[in-house]
Coordinates of C-alpha atoms in Angstrom, one line a residue:
M11 CA 204.0 -68.2 156.1
S12 CA 202.9 -65.2 158.1
G13 CA 206.0 -62.7 160.1
A14 CA 204.3 -64.1 163.5
A15 CA 206.0 -67.6 162.2
I16 CA 208.9 -66.4 161.3
F17 CA 209.3 -65.7 165.0
D18 CA 207.8 -68.7 166.7
G19 CA 206.8 -68.4 170.1
F20 CA 207.8 -64.5 170.3
V21 CA 205.6 -62.1 171.5
D22 CA 204.8 -58.8 168.6
E23 CA 204.2 -55.9 170.1
R24 CA 204.5 -52.2 169.7
V25 CA 206.3 -50.1 172.7
D26 CA 205.7 -46.4 173.5
V27 CA 209.4 -45.3 174.2
G28 CA 208.7 -41.4 174.1
E29 CA 209.5 -39.9 171.6
V30 CA 208.8 -42.9 168.9
V31 CA 206.7 -46.2 169.3
L32 CA 208.9 -49.2 168.6
R33 CA 207.9 -52.8 167.0
V34 CA 209.9 -55.2 169.1
R35 CA 209.6 -58.8 168.8
H36 CA 211.0 -61.0 172.1
R37 CA 211.0 -63.7 174.0
F38 CA 211.4 -64.4 177.5
T39 CA 211.6 -68.0 179.1
D40 CA 213.7 -66.9 182.5
P41 CA 214.4 -64.0 184.2
A42 CA 217.7 -64.8 186.1
R43 CA 218.9 -65.4 181.8
T44 CA 221.0 -62.0 180.4
P45 CA 219.0 -62.0 177.1
V46 CA 220.5 -61.1 173.6
L47 CA 219.2 -57.7 171.9
L48 CA 220.0 -58.3 168.0
V49 CA 220.1 -54.6 166.4
H50 CA 219.6 -54.6 162.6
G51 CA 221.1 -52.4 160.0
H52 CA 220.3 -50.4 156.2
P53 CA 217.6 -50.9 154.9
R54 CA 216.5 -54.4 156.8
T55 CA 213.5 -54.9 159.6
G56 CA 214.2 -56.7 162.9
A57 CA 213.4 -59.9 160.3
T58 CA 216.7 -60.0 159.2
W59 CA 217.5 -61.8 162.4
H60 CA 214.8 -64.4 162.2
E61 CA 216.8 -67.6 161.6
V62 CA 219.3 -66.0 164.0
A63 CA 216.9 -65.9 166.8
R64 CA 215.6 -68.9 166.5
R65 CA 218.7 -71.0 167.1
L66 CA 219.6 -68.2 169.8
V67 CA 216.3 -69.7 171.3
E68 CA 217.1 -73.4 170.6
R69 CA 220.3 -72.7 172.6
G70 CA 217.9 -71.4 175.8
H71 CA 218.6 -67.9 175.2
D72 CA 216.1 -64.9 175.4
V73 CA 216.4 -62.9 172.7
V74 CA 215.0 -58.8 172.1
V75 CA 214.4 -58.2 168.2
P76 CA 213.5 -54.4 168.0
D77 CA 213.0 -52.1 164.5
M78 CA 215.2 -49.1 164.7
R79 CA 213.4 -45.9 165.2
G80 CA 212.2 -44.9 161.5
Y81 CA 212.4 -48.7 160.2
G82 CA 210.5 -50.8 159.5
A83 CA 207.3 -50.6 161.3
S84 CA 208.7 -48.3 164.2
T85 CA 207.7 -44.5 163.8
A86 CA 210.3 -41.7 164.3
P87 CA 210.0 -38.1 164.6
D88 CA 209.8 -34.8 162.1
P89 CA 213.6 -34.3 160.9
L90 CA 215.8 -31.6 163.0
P91 CA 217.9 -29.1 161.5
D92 CA 221.1 -31.1 162.3
H93 CA 219.5 -34.8 162.0
R94 CA 219.9 -35.5 165.7
Q95 CA 216.2 -36.8 166.3
Q96 CA 218.2 -39.8 164.3
S97 CA 221.4 -40.0 165.8
K98 CA 222.9 -43.3 167.1
R99 CA 222.5 -41.6 170.6
A100 CA 218.8 -41.3 170.0
V101 CA 218.0 -44.6 168.9
A102 CA 220.6 -45.8 171.4
G103 CA 218.2 -43.7 174.5
D104 CA 215.2 -46.0 172.5
L105 CA 216.5 -49.2 173.4
V106 CA 217.6 -47.8 177.0
R107 CA 213.6 -47.1 177.4
L108 CA 212.8 -50.2 175.4
L109 CA 214.5 -51.9 178.0
D110 CA 213.1 -50.8 180.9
V111 CA 209.4 -50.9 179.6
L112 CA 210.4 -54.9 179.4
D113 CA 212.4 -55.3 183.2
V114 CA 215.5 -56.2 181.2
P115 CA 218.3 -54.8 183.8
R116 CA 221.3 -55.9 181.1
V117 CA 221.4 -57.3 177.8
V118 CA 224.4 -59.5 175.4
L119 CA 224.2 -56.1 172.7
A120 CA 224.5 -57.2 168.6
G121 CA 224.6 -54.5 166.1
H122 CA 224.7 -55.0 162.3
D123 CA 225.7 -52.5 159.7
R124 CA 224.4 -49.2 161.2
G125 CA 223.3 -51.2 164.2
C126 CA 227.0 -51.2 164.7
Y127 CA 227.3 -47.7 165.7
V128 CA 224.0 -47.8 167.9
A129 CA 225.1 -50.6 169.6
L130 CA 228.5 -48.8 169.9
R131 CA 227.0 -45.8 171.6
L132 CA 224.7 -47.8 173.8
A133 CA 227.4 -49.6 175.1
L134 CA 229.6 -45.9 175.8
D135 CA 226.6 -44.0 177.2
H136 CA 225.1 -47.0 179.0
P137 CA 227.6 -49.2 179.6
D138 CA 225.9 -50.9 182.9
R139 CA 223.5 -52.0 180.3
V140 CA 225.3 -54.3 178.4
A141 CA 227.2 -57.1 179.3
A142 CA 228.8 -57.8 176.6
L143 CA 228.8 -56.3 172.9
A144 CA 229.5 -57.9 168.9
V145 CA 230.0 -55.4 166.4
L146 CA 228.8 -56.5 163.3
D147 CA 230.5 -55.5 159.9
G148 CA 231.5 -52.0 160.4
V149 CA 233.9 -49.8 162.0
P150 CA 233.5 -46.4 164.5
I151 CA 231.8 -43.9 161.8
S152 CA 234.2 -41.3 163.2
E153 CA 237.2 -43.7 162.1
A154 CA 235.8 -44.4 158.4
L155 CA 235.8 -41.1 157.8
A156 CA 238.8 -40.7 159.3
R157 CA 240.3 -43.1 156.5
C158 CA 238.0 -41.9 153.9
D159 CA 239.7 -41.6 150.1
A160 CA 239.1 -42.6 146.4
R161 CA 238.7 -46.6 147.1
F162 CA 235.9 -45.3 150.6
A163 CA 234.4 -43.3 148.0
A164 CA 233.7 -45.4 145.1
A165 CA 232.7 -48.3 147.6
W166 CA 230.0 -46.4 149.5
P167 CA 229.3 -43.4 147.4
H168 CA 225.9 -43.7 149.2
W169 CA 227.1 -42.2 152.3
F170 CA 227.4 -38.9 151.0
F171 CA 225.0 -39.0 148.0
F172 CA 222.3 -39.8 151.0
A173 CA 223.5 -36.5 152.7
M174 CA 222.4 -34.5 150.2
P175 CA 219.0 -32.4 150.6
D176 CA 216.0 -33.7 149.1
K177 CA 217.0 -35.1 146.0
P178 CA 217.5 -38.6 147.5
E179 CA 214.3 -39.0 148.6
R180 CA 213.3 -38.0 145.0
A181 CA 215.0 -40.9 143.3
I182 CA 214.8 -43.4 146.0
L183 CA 211.1 -42.7 146.3
A184 CA 210.6 -42.8 142.5
D185 CA 211.1 -46.8 142.5
P186 CA 211.8 -47.7 146.2
L187 CA 212.2 -51.5 145.2
A188 CA 214.4 -51.3 142.6
W189 CA 216.4 -48.9 144.5
Y190 CA 216.5 -51.0 146.9
A191 CA 216.9 -54.7 145.3
P192 CA 215.7 -57.0 148.0
S193 CA 216.0 -60.8 147.1
P194 CA 214.6 -63.6 149.0
Q195 CA 217.4 -65.5 148.8
H196 CA 218.9 -65.3 152.2
M197 CA 216.0 -64.1 153.8
G198 CA 213.1 -65.6 152.3
A199 CA 210.1 -64.6 151.1
V200 CA 207.9 -64.0 154.7
A201 CA 211.2 -61.3 155.9
L202 CA 211.2 -60.1 152.1
A203 CA 207.6 -59.1 152.3
E204 CA 207.8 -57.4 155.7
L205 CA 211.3 -55.1 154.2
E206 CA 209.3 -54.3 150.9
E207 CA 205.9 -53.2 153.0
A208 CA 209.3 -50.8 154.8
L209 CA 210.1 -49.9 151.7
V210 CA 207.3 -48.2 149.7
R211 CA 206.5 -46.0 152.8
P212 CA 207.7 -42.4 152.0
Q213 CA 208.9 -41.8 156.2
V214 CA 210.8 -44.9 156.0
V215 CA 213.0 -43.9 153.6
R216 CA 213.2 -40.2 155.1
A217 CA 214.4 -41.4 157.9
M218 CA 216.7 -44.2 156.6
L219 CA 218.4 -41.1 154.8
E220 CA 218.0 -39.1 158.1
D221 CA 220.3 -41.7 159.8
Y222 CA 223.2 -41.3 157.2
R223 CA 222.8 -37.7 157.7
A224 CA 223.2 -37.7 161.5
G225 CA 226.1 -40.1 160.9
L226 CA 228.0 -37.1 159.0
G227 CA 227.7 -34.7 161.0
V228 CA 226.6 -35.3 164.9
D229 CA 227.2 -39.4 165.6
R230 CA 231.0 -38.0 163.8
A231 CA 230.5 -35.3 166.8
D232 CA 229.7 -37.6 169.2
E233 CA 232.3 -40.0 168.5
E234 CA 235.7 -37.9 168.5
A235 CA 234.6 -35.8 172.1
D236 CA 234.4 -40.0 172.8
Q237 CA 238.2 -40.4 172.2
A238 CA 239.1 -37.2 173.4
A239 CA 237.9 -38.1 176.9
G240 CA 239.4 -41.5 176.7
R241 CA 236.0 -43.4 177.2
R242 CA 236.5 -47.1 176.2
L243 CA 234.7 -50.0 176.2
R244 CA 234.9 -52.3 179.4
M245 CA 232.9 -55.0 178.6
P246 CA 233.7 -58.2 176.6
T247 CA 233.4 -57.6 172.7
T248 CA 233.2 -59.2 170.0
F249 CA 234.0 -57.5 166.3
A250 CA 232.7 -60.4 163.6
R251 CA 233.3 -59.2 159.7
S252 CA 232.2 -61.0 157.1
R253 CA 234.6 -63.1 154.7
D254 CA 233.3 -61.6 151.5
D255 CA 233.0 -57.9 152.5
D256 CA 235.4 -55.3 151.9
L257 CA 236.1 -53.9 155.6
A258 CA 239.1 -56.1 154.9
E259 CA 240.2 -55.0 151.7
L260 CA 239.5 -50.7 153.0
Y261 CA 241.6 -51.6 156.4
G262 CA 243.9 -53.5 156.5
E263 CA 243.4 -55.2 159.9
P264 CA 240.1 -53.5 160.9
V265 CA 240.1 -55.0 164.4
R266 CA 243.0 -52.9 165.4
I267 CA 240.6 -50.3 165.0
W268 CA 238.3 -52.1 167.4
Q269 CA 241.2 -52.4 169.5
D270 CA 241.6 -48.7 169.9
W271 CA 237.9 -48.3 171.8
A272 CA 237.9 -52.4 173.2
D273 CA 239.5 -53.6 176.3
D274 CA 238.6 -56.8 175.5
V275 CA 238.0 -57.6 172.0
V276 CA 237.8 -60.5 169.8
E277 CA 237.6 -60.6 166.2
V278 CA 235.5 -63.7 164.1
V279 CA 235.1 -64.1 160.2
V280 CA 231.9 -65.4 159.4
G281 CA 231.8 -66.6 156.2
S282 CA 229.5 -64.7 154.1
G283 CA 228.5 -62.4 152.3
H284 CA 227.9 -58.0 154.3
H285 CA 224.3 -59.5 155.6
M286 CA 225.8 -62.3 157.8
A287 CA 222.6 -62.8 159.7
E288 CA 220.5 -63.7 156.6
E289 CA 223.6 -65.6 154.5
A290 CA 225.2 -67.8 157.5
P291 CA 222.2 -67.4 160.3
G292 CA 224.6 -70.4 162.2
E293 CA 227.7 -68.9 162.4
V294 CA 226.2 -65.6 164.0
A295 CA 224.6 -67.4 166.5
D296 CA 227.5 -69.7 167.4
L297 CA 229.7 -66.6 167.6
L298 CA 226.4 -64.3 169.7
A299 CA 226.5 -67.7 172.3
D300 CA 229.9 -67.3 172.7
L301 CA 230.2 -64.1 173.4
A302 CA 227.2 -64.6 176.3
A303 CA 229.5 -67.0 177.3
R304 CA 232.3 -64.4 178.3
A305 CA 229.7 -61.8 179.1
R306 CA 230.4 -60.2 182.6

């Protein structure tokens, strides 16, 4: 089965959005609809969403599925000293320019894992482009760092290892597939092959590390500036967390964190581990369809 087959009926193209060229798969059938934009996390590609995308199309939704800059088959600029080229603001800007090219005025926006931070940034910087927002398996970077303790450091040491210069690249690139250990168990063989092809490319590994380096610096500062300025999410928002992930263990009631950022937030618990789009695509499609119904 080819990559095209798991996105049956989708256009698969490369779109120049200025600094980078994004790989994007999209399916439009009705220009009056507000599409669902799906943003993947680390270290995935847009293929992580293929079962969710199929279900949304079956429900009558149009769907846009990009690879973020530096991930998958999308390109990335050379690193800057402050890593701003891989900031969530830069990635969100790519997606806004992508929507301009596709002539899409507004979307129902969903982001998972690192894509959750991109979705938050896009919704804060460009609220007119986001009809409704879903943040999946994450809290804002600044909130996670403000609460960082020994439990977080033990559970998520890669946040800090990845921030080191040079050594993470050397460790990972010695055997990328052993490091990431991807499995076809939930994602399927086709999506796995696409992911493995990306993970062995040094430029992809470097860009993914730069994502984390930006997170500890410029992204944290951008979010703290939002909080200081009183900026909030005014659109309907769904916070979804995986039942078998550790957000509740780390934060007690993580929805309360999102209530500090959003006016209208609903919590959904998905019966899966962290990669919910692969492990529970039906539940994820359901919550996104429900969110689309709330969109303004």
